[in-house]
mmCIF file of C-alpha atoms in Angstrom:
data_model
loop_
_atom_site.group_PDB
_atom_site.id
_atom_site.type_symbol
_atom_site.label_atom_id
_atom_site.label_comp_id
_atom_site.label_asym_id
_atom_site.label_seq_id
_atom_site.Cartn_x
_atom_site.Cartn_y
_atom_site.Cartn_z
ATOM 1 C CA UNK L 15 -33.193 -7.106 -8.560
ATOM 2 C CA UNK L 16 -31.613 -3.885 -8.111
ATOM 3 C CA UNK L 17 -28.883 -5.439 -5.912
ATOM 4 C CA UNK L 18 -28.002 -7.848 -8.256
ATOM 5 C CA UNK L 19 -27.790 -4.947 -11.010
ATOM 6 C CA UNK L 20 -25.228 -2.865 -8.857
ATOM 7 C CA UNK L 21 -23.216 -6.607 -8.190
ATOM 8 C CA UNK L 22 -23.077 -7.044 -11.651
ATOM 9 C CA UNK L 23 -22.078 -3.104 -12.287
ATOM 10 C CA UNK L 24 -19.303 -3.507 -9.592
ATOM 11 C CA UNK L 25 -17.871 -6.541 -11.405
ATOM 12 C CA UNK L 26 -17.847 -4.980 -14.539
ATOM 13 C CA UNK L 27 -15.697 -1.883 -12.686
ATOM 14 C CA UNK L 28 -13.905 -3.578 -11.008
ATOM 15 C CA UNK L 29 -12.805 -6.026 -14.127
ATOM 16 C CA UNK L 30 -12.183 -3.472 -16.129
ATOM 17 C CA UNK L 31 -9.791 -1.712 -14.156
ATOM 18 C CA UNK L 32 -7.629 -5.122 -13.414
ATOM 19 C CA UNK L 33 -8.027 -5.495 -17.662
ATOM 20 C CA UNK L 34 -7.081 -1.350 -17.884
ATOM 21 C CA UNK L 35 -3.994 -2.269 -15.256
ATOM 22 C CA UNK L 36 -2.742 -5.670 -17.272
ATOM 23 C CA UNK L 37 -3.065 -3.717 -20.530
ATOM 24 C CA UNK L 38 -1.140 -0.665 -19.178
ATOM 25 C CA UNK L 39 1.011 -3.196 -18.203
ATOM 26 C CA UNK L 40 2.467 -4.644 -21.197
ATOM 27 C CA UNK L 41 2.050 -1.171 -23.270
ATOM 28 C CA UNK L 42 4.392 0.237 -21.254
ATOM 29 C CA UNK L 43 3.049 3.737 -21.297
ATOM 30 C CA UNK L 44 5.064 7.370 -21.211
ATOM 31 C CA UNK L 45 6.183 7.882 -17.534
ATOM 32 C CA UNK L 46 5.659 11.691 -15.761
ATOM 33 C CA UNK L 47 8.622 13.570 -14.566
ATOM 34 C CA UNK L 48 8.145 13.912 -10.689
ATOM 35 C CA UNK L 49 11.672 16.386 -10.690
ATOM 36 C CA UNK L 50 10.919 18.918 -7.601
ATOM 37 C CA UNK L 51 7.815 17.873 -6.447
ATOM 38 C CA UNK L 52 7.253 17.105 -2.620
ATOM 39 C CA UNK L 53 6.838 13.304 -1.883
ATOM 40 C CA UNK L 54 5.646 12.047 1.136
ATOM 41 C CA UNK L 55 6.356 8.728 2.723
ATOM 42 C CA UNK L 56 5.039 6.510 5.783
ATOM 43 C CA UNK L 57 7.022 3.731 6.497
ATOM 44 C CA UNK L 58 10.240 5.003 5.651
ATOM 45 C CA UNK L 59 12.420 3.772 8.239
ATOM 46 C CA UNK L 60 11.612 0.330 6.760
ATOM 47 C CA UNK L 61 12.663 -1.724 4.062
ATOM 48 C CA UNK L 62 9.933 -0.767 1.192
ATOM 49 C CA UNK L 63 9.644 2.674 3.015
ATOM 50 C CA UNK L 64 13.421 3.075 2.133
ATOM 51 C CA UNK L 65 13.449 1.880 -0.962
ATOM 52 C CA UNK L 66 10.519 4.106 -2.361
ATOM 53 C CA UNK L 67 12.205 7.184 -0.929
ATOM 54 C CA UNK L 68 15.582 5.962 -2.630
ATOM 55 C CA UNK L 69 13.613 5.442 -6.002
ATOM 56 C CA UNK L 70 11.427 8.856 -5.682
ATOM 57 C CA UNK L 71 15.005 10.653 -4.607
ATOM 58 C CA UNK L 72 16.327 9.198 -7.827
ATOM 59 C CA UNK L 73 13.470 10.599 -10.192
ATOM 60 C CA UNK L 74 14.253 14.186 -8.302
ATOM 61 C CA UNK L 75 11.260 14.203 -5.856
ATOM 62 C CA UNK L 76 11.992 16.446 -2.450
ATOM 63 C CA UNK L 77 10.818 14.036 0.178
ATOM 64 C CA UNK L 78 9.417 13.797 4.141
ATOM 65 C CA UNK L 79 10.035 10.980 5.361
ATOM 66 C CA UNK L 80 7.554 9.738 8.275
ATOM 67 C CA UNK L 81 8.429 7.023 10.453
ATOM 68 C CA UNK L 82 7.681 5.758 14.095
ATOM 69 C CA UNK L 83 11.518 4.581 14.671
ATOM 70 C CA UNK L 84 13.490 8.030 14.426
ATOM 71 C CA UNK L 85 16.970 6.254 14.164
ATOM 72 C CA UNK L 86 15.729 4.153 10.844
ATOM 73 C CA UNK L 87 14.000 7.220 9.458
ATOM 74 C CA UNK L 88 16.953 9.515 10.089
ATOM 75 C CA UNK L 89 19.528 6.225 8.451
ATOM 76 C CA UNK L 90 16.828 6.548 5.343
ATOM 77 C CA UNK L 91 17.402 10.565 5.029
ATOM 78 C CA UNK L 92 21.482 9.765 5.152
ATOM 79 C CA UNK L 93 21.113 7.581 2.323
ATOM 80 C CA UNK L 94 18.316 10.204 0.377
ATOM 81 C CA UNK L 95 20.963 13.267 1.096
ATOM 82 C CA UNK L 96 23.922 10.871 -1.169
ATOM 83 C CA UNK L 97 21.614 11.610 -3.510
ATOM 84 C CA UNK L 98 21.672 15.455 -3.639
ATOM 85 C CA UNK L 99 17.846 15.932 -2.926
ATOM 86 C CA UNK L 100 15.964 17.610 0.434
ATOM 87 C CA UNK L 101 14.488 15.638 2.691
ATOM 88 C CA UNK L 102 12.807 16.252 5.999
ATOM 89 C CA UNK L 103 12.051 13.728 8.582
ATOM 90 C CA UNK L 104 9.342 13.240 11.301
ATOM 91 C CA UNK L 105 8.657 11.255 14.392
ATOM 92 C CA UNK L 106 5.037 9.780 14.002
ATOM 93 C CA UNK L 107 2.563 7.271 15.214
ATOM 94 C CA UNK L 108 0.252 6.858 12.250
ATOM 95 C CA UNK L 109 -2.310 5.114 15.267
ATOM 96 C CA UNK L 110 -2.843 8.234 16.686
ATOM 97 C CA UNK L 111 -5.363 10.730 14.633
ATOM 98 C CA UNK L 112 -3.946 13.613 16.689
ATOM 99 C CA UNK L 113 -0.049 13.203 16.100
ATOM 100 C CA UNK L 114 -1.012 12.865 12.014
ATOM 101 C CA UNK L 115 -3.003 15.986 11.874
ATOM 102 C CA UNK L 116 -0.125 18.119 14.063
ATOM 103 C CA UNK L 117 2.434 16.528 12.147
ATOM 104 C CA UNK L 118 1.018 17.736 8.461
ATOM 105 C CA UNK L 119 0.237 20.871 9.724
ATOM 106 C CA UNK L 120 4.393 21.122 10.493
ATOM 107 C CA UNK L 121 5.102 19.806 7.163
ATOM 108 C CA UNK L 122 3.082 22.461 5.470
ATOM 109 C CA UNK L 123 4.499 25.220 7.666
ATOM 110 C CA UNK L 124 8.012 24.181 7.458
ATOM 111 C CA UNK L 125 8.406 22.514 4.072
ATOM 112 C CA UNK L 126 5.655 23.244 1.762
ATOM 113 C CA UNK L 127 2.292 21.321 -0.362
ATOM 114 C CA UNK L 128 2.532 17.801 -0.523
ATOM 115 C CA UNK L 129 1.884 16.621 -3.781
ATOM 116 C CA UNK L 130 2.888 12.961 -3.706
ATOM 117 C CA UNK L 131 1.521 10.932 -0.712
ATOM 118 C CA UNK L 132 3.017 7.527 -0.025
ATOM 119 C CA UNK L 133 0.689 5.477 1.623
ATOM 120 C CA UNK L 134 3.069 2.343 2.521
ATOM 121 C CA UNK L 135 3.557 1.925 6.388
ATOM 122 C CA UNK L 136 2.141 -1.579 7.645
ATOM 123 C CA UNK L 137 1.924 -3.593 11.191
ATOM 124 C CA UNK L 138 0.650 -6.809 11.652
ATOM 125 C CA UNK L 139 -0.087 -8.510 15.013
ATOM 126 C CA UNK L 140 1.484 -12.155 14.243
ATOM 127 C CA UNK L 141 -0.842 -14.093 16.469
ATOM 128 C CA UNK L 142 -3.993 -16.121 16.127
ATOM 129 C CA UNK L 143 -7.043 -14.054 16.130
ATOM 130 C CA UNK L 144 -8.184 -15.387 19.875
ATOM 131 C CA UNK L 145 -4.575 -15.388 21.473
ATOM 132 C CA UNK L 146 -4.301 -11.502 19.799
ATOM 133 C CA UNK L 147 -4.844 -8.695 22.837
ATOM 134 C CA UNK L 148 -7.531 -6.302 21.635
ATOM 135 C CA UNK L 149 -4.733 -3.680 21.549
ATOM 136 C CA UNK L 150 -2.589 -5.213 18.812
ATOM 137 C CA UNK L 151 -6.006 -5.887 16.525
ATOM 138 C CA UNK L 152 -6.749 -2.278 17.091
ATOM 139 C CA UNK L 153 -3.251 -0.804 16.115
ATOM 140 C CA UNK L 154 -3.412 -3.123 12.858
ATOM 141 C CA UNK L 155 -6.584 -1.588 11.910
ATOM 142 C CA UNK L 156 -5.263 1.961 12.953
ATOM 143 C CA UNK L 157 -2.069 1.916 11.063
ATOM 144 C CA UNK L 158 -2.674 -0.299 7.924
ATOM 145 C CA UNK L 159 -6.585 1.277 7.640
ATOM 146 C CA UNK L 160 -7.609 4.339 9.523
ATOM 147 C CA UNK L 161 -4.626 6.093 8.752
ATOM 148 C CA UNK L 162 -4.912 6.689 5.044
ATOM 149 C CA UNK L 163 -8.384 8.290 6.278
ATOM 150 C CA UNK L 164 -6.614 11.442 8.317
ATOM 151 C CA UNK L 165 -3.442 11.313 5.819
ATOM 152 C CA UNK L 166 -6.030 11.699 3.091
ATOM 153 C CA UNK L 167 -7.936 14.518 5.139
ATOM 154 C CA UNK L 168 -4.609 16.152 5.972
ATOM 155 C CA UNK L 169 -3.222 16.682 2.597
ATOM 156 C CA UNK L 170 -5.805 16.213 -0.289
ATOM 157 C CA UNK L 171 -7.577 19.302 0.173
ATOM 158 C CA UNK L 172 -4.345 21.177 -1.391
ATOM 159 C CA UNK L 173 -4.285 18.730 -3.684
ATOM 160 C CA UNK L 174 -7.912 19.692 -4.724
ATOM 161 C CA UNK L 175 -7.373 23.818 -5.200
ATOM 162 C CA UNK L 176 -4.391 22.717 -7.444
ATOM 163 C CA UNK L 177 -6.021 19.551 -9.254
ATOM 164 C CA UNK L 178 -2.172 18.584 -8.840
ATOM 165 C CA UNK L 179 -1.191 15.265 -7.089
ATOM 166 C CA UNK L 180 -0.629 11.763 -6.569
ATOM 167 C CA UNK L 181 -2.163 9.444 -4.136
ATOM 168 C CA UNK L 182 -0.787 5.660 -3.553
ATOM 169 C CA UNK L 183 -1.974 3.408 -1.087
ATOM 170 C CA UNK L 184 0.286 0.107 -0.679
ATOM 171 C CA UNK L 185 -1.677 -2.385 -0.157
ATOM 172 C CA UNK L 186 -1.400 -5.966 -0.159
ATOM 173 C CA UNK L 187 -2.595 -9.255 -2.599
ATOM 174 C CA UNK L 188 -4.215 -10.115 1.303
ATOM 175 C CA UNK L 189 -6.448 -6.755 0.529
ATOM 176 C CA UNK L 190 -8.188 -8.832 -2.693
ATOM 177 C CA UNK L 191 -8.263 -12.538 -1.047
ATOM 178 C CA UNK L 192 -7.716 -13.361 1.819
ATOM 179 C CA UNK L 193 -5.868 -16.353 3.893
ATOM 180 C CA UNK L 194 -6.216 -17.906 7.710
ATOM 181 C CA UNK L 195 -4.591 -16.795 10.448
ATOM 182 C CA UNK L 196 -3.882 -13.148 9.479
ATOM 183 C CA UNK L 197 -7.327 -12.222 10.218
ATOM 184 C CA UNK L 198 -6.385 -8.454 11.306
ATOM 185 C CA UNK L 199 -3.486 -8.064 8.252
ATOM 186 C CA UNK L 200 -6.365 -8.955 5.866
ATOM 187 C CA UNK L 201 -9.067 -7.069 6.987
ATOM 188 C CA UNK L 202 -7.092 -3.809 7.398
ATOM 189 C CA UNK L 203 -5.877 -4.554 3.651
ATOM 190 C CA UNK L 204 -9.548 -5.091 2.515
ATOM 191 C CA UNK L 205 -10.219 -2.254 4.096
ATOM 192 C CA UNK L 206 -6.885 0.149 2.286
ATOM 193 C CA UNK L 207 -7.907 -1.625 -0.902
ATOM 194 C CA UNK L 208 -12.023 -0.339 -0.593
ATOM 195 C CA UNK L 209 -11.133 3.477 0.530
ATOM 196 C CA UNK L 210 -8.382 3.474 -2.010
ATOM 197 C CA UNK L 211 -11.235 2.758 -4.841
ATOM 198 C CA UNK L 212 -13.865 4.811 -3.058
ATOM 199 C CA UNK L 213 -11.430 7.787 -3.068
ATOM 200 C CA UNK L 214 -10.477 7.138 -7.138
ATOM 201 C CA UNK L 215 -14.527 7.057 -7.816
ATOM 202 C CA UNK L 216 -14.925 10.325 -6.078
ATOM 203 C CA UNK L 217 -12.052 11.953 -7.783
ATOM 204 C CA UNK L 218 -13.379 10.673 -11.096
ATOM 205 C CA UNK L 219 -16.515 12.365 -10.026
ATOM 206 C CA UNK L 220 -15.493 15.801 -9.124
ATOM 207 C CA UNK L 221 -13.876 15.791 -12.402
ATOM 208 C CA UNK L 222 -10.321 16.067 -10.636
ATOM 209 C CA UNK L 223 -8.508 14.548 -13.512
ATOM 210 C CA UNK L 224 -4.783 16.259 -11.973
ATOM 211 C CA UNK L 225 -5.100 13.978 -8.964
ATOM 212 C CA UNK L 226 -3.870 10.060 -9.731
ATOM 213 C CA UNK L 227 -4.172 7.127 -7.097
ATOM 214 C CA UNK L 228 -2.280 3.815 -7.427
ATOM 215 C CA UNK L 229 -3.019 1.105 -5.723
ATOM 216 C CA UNK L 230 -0.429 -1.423 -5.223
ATOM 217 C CA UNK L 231 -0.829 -5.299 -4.241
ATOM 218 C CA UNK L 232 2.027 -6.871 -4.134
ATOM 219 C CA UNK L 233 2.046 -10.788 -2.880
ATOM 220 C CA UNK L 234 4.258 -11.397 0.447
ATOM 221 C CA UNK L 235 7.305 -9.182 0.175
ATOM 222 C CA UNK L 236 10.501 -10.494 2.000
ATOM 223 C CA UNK L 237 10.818 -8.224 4.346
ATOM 224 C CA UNK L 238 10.888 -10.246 7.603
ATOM 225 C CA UNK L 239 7.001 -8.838 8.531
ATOM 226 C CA UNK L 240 5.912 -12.468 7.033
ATOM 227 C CA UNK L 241 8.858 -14.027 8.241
ATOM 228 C CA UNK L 242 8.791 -18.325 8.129
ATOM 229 C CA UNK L 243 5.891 -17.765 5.317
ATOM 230 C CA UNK L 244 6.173 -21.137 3.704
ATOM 231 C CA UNK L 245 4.386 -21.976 0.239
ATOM 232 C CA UNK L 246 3.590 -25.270 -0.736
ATOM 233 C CA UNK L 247 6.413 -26.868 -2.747
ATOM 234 C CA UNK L 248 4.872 -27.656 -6.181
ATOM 235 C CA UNK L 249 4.472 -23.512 -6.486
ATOM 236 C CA UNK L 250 7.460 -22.425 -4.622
ATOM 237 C CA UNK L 251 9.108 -21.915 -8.188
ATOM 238 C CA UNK L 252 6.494 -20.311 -9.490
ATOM 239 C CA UNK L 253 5.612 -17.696 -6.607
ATOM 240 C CA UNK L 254 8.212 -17.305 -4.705
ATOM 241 C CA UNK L 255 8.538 -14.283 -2.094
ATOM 242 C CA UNK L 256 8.564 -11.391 -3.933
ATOM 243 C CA UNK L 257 12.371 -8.965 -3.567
ATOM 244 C CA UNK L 258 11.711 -5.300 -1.686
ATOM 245 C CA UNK L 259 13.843 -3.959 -4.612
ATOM 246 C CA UNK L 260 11.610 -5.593 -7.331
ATOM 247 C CA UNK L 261 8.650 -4.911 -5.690
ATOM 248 C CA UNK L 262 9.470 -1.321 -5.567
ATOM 249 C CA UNK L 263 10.504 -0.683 -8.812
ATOM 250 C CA UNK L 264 7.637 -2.401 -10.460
ATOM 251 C CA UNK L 265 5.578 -0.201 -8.433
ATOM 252 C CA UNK L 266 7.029 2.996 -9.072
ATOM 253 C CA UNK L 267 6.866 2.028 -13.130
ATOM 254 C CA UNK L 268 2.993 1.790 -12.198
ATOM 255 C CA UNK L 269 3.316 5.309 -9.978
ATOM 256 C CA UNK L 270 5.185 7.027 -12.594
ATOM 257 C CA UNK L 271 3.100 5.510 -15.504
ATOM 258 C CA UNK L 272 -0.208 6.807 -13.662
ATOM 259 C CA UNK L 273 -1.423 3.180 -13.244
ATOM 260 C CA UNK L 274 -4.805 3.138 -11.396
ATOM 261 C CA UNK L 275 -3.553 -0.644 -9.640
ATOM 262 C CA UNK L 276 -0.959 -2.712 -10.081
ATOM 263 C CA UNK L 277 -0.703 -6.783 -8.524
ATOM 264 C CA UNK L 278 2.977 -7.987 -8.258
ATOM 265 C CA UNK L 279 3.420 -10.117 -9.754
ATOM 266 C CA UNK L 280 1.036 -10.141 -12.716
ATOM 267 C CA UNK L 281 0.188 -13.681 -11.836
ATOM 268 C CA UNK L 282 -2.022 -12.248 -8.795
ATOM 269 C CA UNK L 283 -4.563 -10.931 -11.263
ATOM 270 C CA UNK L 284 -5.452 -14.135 -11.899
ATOM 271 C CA UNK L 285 -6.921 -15.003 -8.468
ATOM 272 C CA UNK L 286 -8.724 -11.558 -7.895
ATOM 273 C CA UNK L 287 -10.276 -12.261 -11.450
ATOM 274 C CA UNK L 288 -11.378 -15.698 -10.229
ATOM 275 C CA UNK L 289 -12.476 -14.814 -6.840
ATOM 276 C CA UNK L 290 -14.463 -11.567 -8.386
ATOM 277 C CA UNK L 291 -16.180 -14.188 -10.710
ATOM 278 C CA UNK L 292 -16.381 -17.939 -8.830
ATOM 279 C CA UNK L 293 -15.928 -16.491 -5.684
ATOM 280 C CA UNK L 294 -16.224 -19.402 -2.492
ATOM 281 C CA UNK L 295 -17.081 -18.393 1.003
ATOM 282 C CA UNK L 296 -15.477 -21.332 2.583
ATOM 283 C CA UNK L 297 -12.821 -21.787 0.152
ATOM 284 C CA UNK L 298 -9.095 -20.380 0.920
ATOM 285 C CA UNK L 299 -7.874 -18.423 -1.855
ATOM 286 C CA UNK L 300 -4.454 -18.619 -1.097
ATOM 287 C CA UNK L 301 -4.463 -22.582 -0.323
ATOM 288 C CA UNK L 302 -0.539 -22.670 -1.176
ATOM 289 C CA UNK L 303 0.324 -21.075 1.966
ATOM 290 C CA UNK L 304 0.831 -23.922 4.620
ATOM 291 C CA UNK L 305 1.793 -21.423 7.652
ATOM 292 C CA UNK L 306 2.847 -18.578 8.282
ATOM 293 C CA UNK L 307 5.209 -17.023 11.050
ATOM 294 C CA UNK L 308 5.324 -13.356 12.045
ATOM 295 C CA UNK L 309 7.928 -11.421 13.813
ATOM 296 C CA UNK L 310 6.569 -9.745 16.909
ATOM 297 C CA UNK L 311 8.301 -7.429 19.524
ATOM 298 C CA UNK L 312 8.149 -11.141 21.780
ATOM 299 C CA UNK L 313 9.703 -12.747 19.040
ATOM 300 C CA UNK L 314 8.584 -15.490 16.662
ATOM 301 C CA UNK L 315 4.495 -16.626 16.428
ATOM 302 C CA UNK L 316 4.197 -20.071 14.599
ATOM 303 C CA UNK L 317 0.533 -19.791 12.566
ATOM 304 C CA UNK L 318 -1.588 -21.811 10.428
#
């Protein structure tokens, strides 16, 4: 009985914060100036990374700009700098605890208190689950889930003495249902999507009302990572592959407006409503993707 009680209490949450993000939505609320604050960014050497660090340099946000490819990260900063705003970049392998604790302590020496963190870098494997070498699983997990663990560990405890800061974890529409063949993609995201909530309810409960989180779930962004992803044709005009420019600046209205979660498009609340409510073990949730192909460092991986 007491299980079902806390199902039912998790439901409600968890409905009313889609509801609080729909509504907060279409009110379009006051946005914050972010002008000289320190934003940081994983992923930037990429195309979302870049895009969030062109649309945080816009709103006058200093940035640091992590990335495991130096020469993308470093062709990111050239086009931050047009702007007129600082930015600082760094070498680092977000699957390796070690390199992301050394590397924050280096930002904090050398730059200063991060009070924007950017959760958006992403891998995915690309193969089916039993042709997948343990290795790639593991560096899914590492980088899309574990990661936001030690970033979170690294620079929220500044965040705390201030009560000054803003936490965003990109997710993914895979981190609320899930599909086949991306078995390691969607877990990691179910995983980003449950600490991301865990870490809003404890903020709520230490009363730490100065430190926001946004969640953001957009559906498959065109950005080559789902590369071949076709959808079935009688929805292809109705959810097409979402832009990187569009997704990024519907997220950072979200960011800026203080928006606890945002799905992109709104149409993806729909789903996570019905699977929260009707859910289906052996149903697919996402039955209008036929297959998907992924770009891997060997090329192209037909699945589904």
């Amino acid at each position: 009985m007491i299980v079902l009680v806390d199902l039912l209490l998790m439901l409600i949450d968890l409905t009313g914060s889609i509801l609080s993000a729909i509504l907060q939505t279409f009110l379009r609320p006051r946005l914050k100036c972010i002008d000289g604050e320190l934003c940081l960014i994983t992923g930037a050497g990429g195309a979302l990374g870049r895009l969030f660090a062109l649309e945080f340099a816009k709103e006058g946000a200093h940035l640091v700009l992590w990335d495991c490819n130096a020469a993308a990260n470093e062709q990111t900063a050239r086009l931050v700098r047009e702007l007129g705003v600082r930015v600082h970049t760094y070498t680092v392998d977000l699957s390796k605890r070690r390199n992301i604790y050394e590397t924050a302590n280096r930002v904090r020496a050398e730059v200063g208190h991060v009070s924007i963190m950017v959760n958006n870098a992403g891998v995915v494997a690309g193969r089916r689950l039993l042709d997948c070498p343990d290795e790639l699983l593991e560096r899914t997990l590492l980088v899309n889930c574990h990661a936001l663990f030690w970033m979170t560990k690294a620079f929220l405890p500044r965040m705390k003495e201030q009560n000054h800061g803003h936490i965003v974890t990109v997710a993914s529409a895979l981190g609320l249902f899930s599909t086949a063949c991306v078995e390691d993609y969607c877990a990691s995201k179910f995983g980003a999507v449950g600490f991301h909530e865990s870490l809003t309810h404890e903020l709520i409960a230490e009363d730490l009302n100065g430190i926001k989180t946004t969640l953001v779930c957009p559906y498959i962004v065109d950005t080559g990572m789902f590369a071949g992803c076709e959808i079935r044709k009688e929805l292809r005009s109705i959810i097409p592959p979402l832009e990187p420019l569009y997704t990024v600046q519907q997220s950072m209205k979200a960011i800026l407006a203080e928006q606890q979660m945002i799905c992109i498009p709104r149409l993806m609340y729909i789903p996570f409503l019905a699977r929260a409510c009707f859910y289906q073990g052996d149903k697919c949730m996402l039955p209008f993707i036929k297959n998907i192909e992924m770009k891997t460092s060997n090329g192209h991986t037909k699945l589904c």
